[in-house]
Tab-separated table of C-alpha atoms and ligand atoms in Angstrom:
chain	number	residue	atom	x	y	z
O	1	UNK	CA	137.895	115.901	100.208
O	2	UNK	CA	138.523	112.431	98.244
O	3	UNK	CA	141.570	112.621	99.889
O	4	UNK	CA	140.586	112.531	103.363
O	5	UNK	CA	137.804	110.261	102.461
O	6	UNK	CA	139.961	107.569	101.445
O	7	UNK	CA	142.051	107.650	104.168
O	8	UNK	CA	139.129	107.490	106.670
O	9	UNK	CA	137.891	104.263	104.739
O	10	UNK	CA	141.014	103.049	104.900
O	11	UNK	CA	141.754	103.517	108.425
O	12	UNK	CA	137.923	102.337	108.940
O	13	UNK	CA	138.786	98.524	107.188
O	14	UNK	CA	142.296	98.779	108.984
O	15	UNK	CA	140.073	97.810	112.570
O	16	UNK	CA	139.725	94.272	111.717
O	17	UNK	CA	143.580	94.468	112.496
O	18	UNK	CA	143.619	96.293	116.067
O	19	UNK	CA	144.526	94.282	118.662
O	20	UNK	CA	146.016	91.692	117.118
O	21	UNK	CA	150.077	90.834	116.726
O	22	UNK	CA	150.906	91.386	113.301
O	23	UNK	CA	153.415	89.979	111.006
O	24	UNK	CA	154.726	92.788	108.652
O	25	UNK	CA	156.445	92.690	105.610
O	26	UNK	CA	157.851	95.270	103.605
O	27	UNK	CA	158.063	93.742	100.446
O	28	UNK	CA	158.576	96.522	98.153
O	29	UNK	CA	162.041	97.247	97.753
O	30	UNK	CA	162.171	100.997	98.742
O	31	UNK	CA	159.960	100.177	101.723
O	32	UNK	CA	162.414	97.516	102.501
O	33	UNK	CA	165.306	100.238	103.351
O	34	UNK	CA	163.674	101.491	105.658
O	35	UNK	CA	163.786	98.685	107.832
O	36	UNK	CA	160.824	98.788	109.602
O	37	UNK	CA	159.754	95.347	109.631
O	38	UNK	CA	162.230	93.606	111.699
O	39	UNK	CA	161.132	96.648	114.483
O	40	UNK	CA	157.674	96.079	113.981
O	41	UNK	CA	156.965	92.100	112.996
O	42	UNK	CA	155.143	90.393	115.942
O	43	UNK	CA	154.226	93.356	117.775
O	44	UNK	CA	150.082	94.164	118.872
O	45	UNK	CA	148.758	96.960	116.554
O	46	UNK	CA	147.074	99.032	119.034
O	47	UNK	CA	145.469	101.695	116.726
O	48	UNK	CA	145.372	103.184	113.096
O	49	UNK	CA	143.670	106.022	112.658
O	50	UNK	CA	143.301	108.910	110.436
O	51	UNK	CA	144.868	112.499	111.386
O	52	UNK	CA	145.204	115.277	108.299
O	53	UNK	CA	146.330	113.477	105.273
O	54	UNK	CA	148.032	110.962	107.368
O	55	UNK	CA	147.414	107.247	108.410
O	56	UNK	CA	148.758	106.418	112.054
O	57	UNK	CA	149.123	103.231	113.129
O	58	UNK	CA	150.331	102.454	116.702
O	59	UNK	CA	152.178	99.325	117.569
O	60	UNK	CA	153.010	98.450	120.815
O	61	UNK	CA	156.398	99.459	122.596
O	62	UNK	CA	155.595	102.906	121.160
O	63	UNK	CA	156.387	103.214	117.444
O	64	UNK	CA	154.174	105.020	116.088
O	65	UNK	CA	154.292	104.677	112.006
O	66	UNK	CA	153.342	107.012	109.832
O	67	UNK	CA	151.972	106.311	106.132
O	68	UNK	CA	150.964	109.350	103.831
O	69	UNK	CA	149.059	108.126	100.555
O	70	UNK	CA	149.923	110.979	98.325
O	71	UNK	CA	148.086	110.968	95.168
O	72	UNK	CA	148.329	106.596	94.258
O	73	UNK	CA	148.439	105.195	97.492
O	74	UNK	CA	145.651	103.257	98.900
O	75	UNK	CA	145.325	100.650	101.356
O	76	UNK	CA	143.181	97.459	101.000
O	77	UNK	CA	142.119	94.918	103.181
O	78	UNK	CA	141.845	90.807	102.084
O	79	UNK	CA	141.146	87.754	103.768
O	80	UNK	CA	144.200	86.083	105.206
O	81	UNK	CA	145.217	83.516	102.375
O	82	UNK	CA	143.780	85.589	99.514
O	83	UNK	CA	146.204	86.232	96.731
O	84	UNK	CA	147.762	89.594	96.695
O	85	UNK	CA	148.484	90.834	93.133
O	86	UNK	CA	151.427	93.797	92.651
O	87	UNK	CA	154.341	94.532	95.442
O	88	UNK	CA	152.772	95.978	97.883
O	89	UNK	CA	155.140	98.451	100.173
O	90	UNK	CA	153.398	97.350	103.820
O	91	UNK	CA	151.833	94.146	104.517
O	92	UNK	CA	150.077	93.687	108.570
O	93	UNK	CA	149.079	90.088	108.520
O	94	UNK	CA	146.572	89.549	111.598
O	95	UNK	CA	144.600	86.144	112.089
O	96	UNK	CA	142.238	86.446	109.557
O	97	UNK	CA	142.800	89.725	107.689
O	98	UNK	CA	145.523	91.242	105.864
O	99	UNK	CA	146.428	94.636	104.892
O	100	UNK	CA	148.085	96.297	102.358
O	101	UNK	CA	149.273	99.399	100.819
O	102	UNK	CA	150.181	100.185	97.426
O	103	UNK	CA	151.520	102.487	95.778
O	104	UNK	CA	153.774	105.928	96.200
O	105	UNK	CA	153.543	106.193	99.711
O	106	UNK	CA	155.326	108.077	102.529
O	107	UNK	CA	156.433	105.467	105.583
O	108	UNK	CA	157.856	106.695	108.822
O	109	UNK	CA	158.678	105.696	112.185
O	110	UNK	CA	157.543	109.019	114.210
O	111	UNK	CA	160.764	110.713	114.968
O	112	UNK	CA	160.175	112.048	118.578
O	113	UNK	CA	159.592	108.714	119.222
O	114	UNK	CA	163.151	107.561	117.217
O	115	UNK	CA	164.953	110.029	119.867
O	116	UNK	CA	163.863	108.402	122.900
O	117	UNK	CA	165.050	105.002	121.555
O	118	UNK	CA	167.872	102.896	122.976
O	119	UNK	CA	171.182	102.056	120.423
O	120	UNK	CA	169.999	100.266	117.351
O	121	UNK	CA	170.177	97.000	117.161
O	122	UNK	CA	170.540	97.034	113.513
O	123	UNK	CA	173.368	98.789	113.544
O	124	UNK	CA	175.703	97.125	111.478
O	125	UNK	CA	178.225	96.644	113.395
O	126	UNK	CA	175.836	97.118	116.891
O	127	UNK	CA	176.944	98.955	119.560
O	128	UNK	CA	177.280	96.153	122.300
O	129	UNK	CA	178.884	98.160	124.927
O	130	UNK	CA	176.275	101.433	125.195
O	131	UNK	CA	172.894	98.572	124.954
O	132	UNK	CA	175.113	96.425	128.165
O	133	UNK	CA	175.709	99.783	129.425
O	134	UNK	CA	171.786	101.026	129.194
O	135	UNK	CA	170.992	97.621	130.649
O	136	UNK	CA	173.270	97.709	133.565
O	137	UNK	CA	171.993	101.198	134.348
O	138	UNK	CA	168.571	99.641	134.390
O	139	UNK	CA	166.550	97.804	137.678
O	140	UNK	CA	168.360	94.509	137.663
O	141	UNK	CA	165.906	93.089	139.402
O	142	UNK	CA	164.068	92.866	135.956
O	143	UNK	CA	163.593	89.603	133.737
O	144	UNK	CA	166.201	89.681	130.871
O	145	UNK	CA	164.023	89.270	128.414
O	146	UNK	CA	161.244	91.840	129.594
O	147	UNK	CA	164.497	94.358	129.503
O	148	UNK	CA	165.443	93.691	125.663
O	149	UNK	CA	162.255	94.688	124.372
O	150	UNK	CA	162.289	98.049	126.198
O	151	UNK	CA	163.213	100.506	123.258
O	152	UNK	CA	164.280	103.200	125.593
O	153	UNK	CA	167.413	99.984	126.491
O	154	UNK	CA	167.729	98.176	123.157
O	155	UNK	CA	166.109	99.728	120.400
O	156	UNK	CA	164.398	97.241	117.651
O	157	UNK	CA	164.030	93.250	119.207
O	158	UNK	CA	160.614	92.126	118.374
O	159	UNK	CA	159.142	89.298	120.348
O	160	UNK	CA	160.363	87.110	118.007
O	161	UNK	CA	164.293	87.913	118.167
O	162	UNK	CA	164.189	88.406	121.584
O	163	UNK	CA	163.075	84.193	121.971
O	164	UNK	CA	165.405	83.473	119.040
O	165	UNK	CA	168.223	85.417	120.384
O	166	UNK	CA	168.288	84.182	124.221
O	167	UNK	CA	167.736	80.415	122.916
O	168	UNK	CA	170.736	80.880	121.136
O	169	UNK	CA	172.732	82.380	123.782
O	170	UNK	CA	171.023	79.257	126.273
O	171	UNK	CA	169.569	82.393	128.963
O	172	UNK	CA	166.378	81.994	130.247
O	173	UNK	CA	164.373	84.652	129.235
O	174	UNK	CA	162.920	85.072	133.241
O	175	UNK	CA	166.693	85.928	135.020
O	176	UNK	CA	166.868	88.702	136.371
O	177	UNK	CA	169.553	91.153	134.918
O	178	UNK	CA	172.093	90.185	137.763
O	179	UNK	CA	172.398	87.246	137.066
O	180	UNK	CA	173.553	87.084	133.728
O	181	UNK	CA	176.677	87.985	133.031
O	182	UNK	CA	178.062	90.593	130.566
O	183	UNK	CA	179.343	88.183	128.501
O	184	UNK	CA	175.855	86.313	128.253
O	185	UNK	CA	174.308	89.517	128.157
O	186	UNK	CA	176.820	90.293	124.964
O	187	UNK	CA	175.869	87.231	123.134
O	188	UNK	CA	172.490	87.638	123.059
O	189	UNK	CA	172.489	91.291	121.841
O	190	UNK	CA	174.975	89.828	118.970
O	191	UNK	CA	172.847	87.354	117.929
O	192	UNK	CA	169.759	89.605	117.961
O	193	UNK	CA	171.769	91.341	115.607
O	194	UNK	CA	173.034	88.949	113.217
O	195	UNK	CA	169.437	87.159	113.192
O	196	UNK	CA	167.756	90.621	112.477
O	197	UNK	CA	170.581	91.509	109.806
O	198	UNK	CA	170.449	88.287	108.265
O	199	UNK	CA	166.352	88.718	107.408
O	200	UNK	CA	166.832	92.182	106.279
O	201	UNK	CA	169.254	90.861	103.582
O	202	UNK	CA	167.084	88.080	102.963
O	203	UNK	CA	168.751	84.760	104.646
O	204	UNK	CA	166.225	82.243	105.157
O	205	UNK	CA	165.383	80.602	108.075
O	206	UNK	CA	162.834	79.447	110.702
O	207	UNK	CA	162.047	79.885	114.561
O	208	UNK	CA	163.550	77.392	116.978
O	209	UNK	CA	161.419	78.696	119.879
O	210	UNK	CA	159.219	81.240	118.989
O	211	UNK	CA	155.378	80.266	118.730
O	212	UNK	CA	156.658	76.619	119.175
O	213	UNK	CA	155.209	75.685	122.238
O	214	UNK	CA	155.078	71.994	123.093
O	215	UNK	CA	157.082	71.358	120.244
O	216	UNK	CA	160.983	69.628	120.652
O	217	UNK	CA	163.709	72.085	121.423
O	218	UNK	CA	165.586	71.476	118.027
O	219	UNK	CA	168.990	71.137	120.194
O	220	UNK	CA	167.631	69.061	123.431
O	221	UNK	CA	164.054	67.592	122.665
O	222	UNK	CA	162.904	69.358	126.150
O	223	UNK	CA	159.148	70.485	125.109
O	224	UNK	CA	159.530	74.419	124.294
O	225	UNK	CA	157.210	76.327	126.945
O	226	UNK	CA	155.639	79.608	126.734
O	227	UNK	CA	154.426	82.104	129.179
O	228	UNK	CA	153.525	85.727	128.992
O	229	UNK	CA	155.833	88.506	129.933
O	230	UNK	CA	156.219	91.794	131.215
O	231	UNK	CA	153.864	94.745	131.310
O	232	UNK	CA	152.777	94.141	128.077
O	233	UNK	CA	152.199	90.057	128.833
O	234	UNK	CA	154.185	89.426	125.435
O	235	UNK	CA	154.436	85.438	124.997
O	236	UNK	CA	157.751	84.518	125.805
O	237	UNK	CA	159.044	81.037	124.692
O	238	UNK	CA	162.353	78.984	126.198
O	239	UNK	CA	163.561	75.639	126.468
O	240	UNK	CA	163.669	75.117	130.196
O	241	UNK	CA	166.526	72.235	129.805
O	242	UNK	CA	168.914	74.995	127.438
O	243	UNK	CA	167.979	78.109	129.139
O	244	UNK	CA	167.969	77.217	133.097
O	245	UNK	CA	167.585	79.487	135.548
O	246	UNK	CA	164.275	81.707	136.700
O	247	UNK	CA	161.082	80.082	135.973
O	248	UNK	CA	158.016	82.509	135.820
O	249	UNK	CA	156.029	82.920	138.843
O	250	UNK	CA	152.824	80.978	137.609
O	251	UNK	CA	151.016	81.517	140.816
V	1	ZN	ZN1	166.787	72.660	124.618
């Protein structure tokens, strides 16, 4: 079947990708709605493969997104820096490859995987007190910032929130839950939130931290360092003058 043909091509050229942290974008505007770029930018694309008529792609933490090509979809694969013509509804930039899809498609998170999820930190406005609460019922023993990107705790901080967010809110990414307060804790969720809002309706802006290693913290000057973190060694970044406290154990 053409069908199935052109998926398994697609999901073939989609390798190049695997294993790599992506940047996605969803820049056509009713792939935008569903908001699945601010859950899945920066995360390690651990698998896309082709199952019926559908196109899997796994990203770490879980999500597990589903794209169905119908009869005008089609993915394509360019060279990182190569133009891209049209508005494409998915983007996955890796390293040195970018793909896209075009075209009538269906986009989904995998549901099952939606009910096992934390509260939304989109949620407009976010439930602070049930994500403190799921955090306070967690270990707290456990690094702050390995906690917020557990979906099953806070559902939706990519890598690069989470560094955004705790700069902001000066906490060390490496305390342990106990030792930040609730009203630390609060601040950091609510700035997740309004950073994560404020791309999804298109406010501009930078990273302070993230993938800024070496560089000046933009408030102190303190060289921004970077270590990796938690089961999934995801790079954190912190200024260790603004966010004092735990440092990781670099042994
Ligand atoms: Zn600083």
């Amino acid at each position: 079947m053409p069908e199935g043909d052109a998926l398994h091509r697609a999901a073939r050229r989609l390798q190049v990708l695997v294993g790599q942290q992506v940047e996605v974008e969803t820049p056509h505007p009713r792939a935008a709605v569903k908001q699945l770029a601010p859950r899945l930018d920066g995360r390690r694309l651990e698998s896309v493969e082709a199952i019926g008529k559908n196109l899997l792609l796994r990203f770490e933490g879980g999500y597990v997104l589903r794209s169905h090509l119908r009869m005008k979809g089609r993915w394509r694969v360019f060279r990182s820096g190569s133009q891209i013509f049209g508005v494409p509804w998915l983007v996955l930039r890796g390293k040195e490859h970018v793909g896209a899809m075009f075209n009538g498609a269906v986009l989904e998170l995998d549901r099952g995987i939606a009910r096992r999820l934390g509260p939304d930190i989109l949620a407009d406005p976010p439930n602070v007190d049930a994500m403190q609460a799921r955090l306070r019922g967690e270990q707290q023993d456990r690094a702050v910032g390995d906690a917020l990107l557990d979906q099953g705790l806070v559902a939706g901080i990519g890598n690069l929130w989470k560094a955004e967010a705790l700069w902001r809110a000066r906490v060390s990414p490496w305390r342990p839950l106990r030792d930040v307060s609730d009203e630390e804790l609060g601040e950091a969720l609510r700035e997740a939130n309004r950073l994560m809002r404020g791309r999804l309706d298109g406010v501009p802006g930078h990273a302070q931290v993230y993938r800024r290693k070496g560089r000046p913290c933009p408030r102190c000057n303190t060289p921004i360092r970077s270590w990796p973190q938690g089961d999934g060694a995801r790079m954190a970044y912190w200024c260790p003058e603004c966010q004092r406290g735990e440092e990781p154990k670099t042994a």
